[in-house]
PDB file of C-alpha atoms in Angstrom:
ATOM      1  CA  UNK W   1       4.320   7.854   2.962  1.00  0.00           C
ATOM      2  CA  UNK W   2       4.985  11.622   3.161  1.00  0.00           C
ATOM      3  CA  UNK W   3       1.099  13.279   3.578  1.00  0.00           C
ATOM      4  CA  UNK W   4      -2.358  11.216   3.824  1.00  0.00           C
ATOM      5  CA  UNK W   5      -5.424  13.499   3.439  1.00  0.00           C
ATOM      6  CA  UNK W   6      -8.521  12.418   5.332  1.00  0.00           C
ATOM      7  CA  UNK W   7     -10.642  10.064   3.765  1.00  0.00           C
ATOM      8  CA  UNK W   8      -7.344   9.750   0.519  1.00  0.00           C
ATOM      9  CA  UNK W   9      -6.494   6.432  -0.958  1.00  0.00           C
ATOM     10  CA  UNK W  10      -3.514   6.191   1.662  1.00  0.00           C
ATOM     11  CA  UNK W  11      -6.340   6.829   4.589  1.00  0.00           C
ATOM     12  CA  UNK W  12      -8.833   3.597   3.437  1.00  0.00           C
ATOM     13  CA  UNK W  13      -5.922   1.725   3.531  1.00  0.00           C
ATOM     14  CA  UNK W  14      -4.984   2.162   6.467  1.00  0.00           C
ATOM     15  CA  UNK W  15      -1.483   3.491   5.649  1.00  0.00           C
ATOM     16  CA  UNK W  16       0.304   5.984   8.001  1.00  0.00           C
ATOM     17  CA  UNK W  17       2.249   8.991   7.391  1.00  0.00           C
ATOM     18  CA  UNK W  18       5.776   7.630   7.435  1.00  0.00           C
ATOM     19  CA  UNK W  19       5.014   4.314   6.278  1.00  0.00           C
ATOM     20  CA  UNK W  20       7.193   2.722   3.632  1.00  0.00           C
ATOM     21  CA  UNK W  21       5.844   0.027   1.580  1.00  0.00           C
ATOM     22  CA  UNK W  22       8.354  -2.113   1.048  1.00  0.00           C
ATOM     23  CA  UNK W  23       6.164  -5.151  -0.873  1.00  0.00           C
ATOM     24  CA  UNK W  24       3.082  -4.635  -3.056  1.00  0.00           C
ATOM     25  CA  UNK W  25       1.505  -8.278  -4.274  1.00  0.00           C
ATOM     26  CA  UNK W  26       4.612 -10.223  -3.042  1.00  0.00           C
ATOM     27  CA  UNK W  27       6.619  -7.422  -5.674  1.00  0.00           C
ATOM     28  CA  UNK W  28       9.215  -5.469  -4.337  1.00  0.00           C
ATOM     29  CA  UNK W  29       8.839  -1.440  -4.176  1.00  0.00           C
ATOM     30  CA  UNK W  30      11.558   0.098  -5.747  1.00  0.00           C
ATOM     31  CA  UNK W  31      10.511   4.038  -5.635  1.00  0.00           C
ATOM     32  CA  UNK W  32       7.388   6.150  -5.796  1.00  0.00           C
ATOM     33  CA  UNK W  33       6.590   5.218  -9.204  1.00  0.00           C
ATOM     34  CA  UNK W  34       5.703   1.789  -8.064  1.00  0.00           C
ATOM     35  CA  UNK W  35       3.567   3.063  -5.356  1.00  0.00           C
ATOM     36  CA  UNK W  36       1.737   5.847  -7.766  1.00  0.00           C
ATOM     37  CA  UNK W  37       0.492   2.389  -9.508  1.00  0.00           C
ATOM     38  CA  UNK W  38      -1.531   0.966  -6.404  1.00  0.00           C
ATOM     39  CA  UNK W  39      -4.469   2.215  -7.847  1.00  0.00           C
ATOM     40  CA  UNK W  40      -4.681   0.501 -10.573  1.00  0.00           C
ATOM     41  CA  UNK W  41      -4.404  -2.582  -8.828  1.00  0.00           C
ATOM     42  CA  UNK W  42      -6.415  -1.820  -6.694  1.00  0.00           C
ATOM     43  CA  UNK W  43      -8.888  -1.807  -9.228  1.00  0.00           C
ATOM     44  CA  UNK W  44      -7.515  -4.592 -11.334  1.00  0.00           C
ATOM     45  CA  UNK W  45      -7.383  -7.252  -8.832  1.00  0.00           C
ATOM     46  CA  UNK W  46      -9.565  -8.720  -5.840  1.00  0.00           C
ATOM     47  CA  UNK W  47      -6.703  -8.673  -3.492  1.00  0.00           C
ATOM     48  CA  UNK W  48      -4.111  -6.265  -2.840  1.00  0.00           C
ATOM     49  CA  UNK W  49      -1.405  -7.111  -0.088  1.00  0.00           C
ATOM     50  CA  UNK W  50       1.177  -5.040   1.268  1.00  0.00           C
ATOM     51  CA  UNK W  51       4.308  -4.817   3.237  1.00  0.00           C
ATOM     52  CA  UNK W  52       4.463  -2.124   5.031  1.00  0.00           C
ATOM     53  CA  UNK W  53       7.386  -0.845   7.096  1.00  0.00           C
ATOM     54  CA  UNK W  54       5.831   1.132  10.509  1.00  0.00           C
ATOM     55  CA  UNK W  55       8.049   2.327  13.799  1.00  0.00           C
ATOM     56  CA  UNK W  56      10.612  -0.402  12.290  1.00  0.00           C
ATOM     57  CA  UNK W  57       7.979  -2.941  12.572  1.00  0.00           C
ATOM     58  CA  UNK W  58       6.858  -4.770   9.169  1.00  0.00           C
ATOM     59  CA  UNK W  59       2.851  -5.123   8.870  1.00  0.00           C
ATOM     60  CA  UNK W  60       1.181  -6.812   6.288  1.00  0.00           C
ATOM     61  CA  UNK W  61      -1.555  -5.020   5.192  1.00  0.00           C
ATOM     62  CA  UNK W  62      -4.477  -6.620   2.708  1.00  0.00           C
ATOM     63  CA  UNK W  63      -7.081  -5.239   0.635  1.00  0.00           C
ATOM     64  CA  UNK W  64     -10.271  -6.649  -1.188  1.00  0.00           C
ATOM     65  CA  UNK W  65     -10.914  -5.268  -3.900  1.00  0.00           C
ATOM     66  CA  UNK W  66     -15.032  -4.842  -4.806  1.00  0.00           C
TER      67      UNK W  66
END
């Protein structure tokens, strides 16, 4: 994750600038393009899960979806 506005998808997530999502629904990330379709999962499905690479530490991250 390069730039997170204030109160931007990225920031009710919880994600951090330099973040990388490595895992997205138990689906591997291969690029950006992956990543630019979180929102529609977001708002496709009750759960979204995440691995998410911070400080070299892996953090799962999950979602509900309302």
């Amino acid at each position: 994750l390069e730039q997170s506005p204030e109160g931007g998808l990225p920031d009710k997530l919880g994600l951090k600038v330099g973040d990388v999502i490595t895992r997205i629904n138990r689906k591997p990330v291969s690029g950006p393009e992956d990543v630019a379709h979180l929102n529609e999962q977001l708002t496709s499905s009750e759960d979204v899960s995440m691995l998410v690479i911070r400080a070299g530490k892996k953090i799962n991250i999950g979602i509900q979806v309302e």
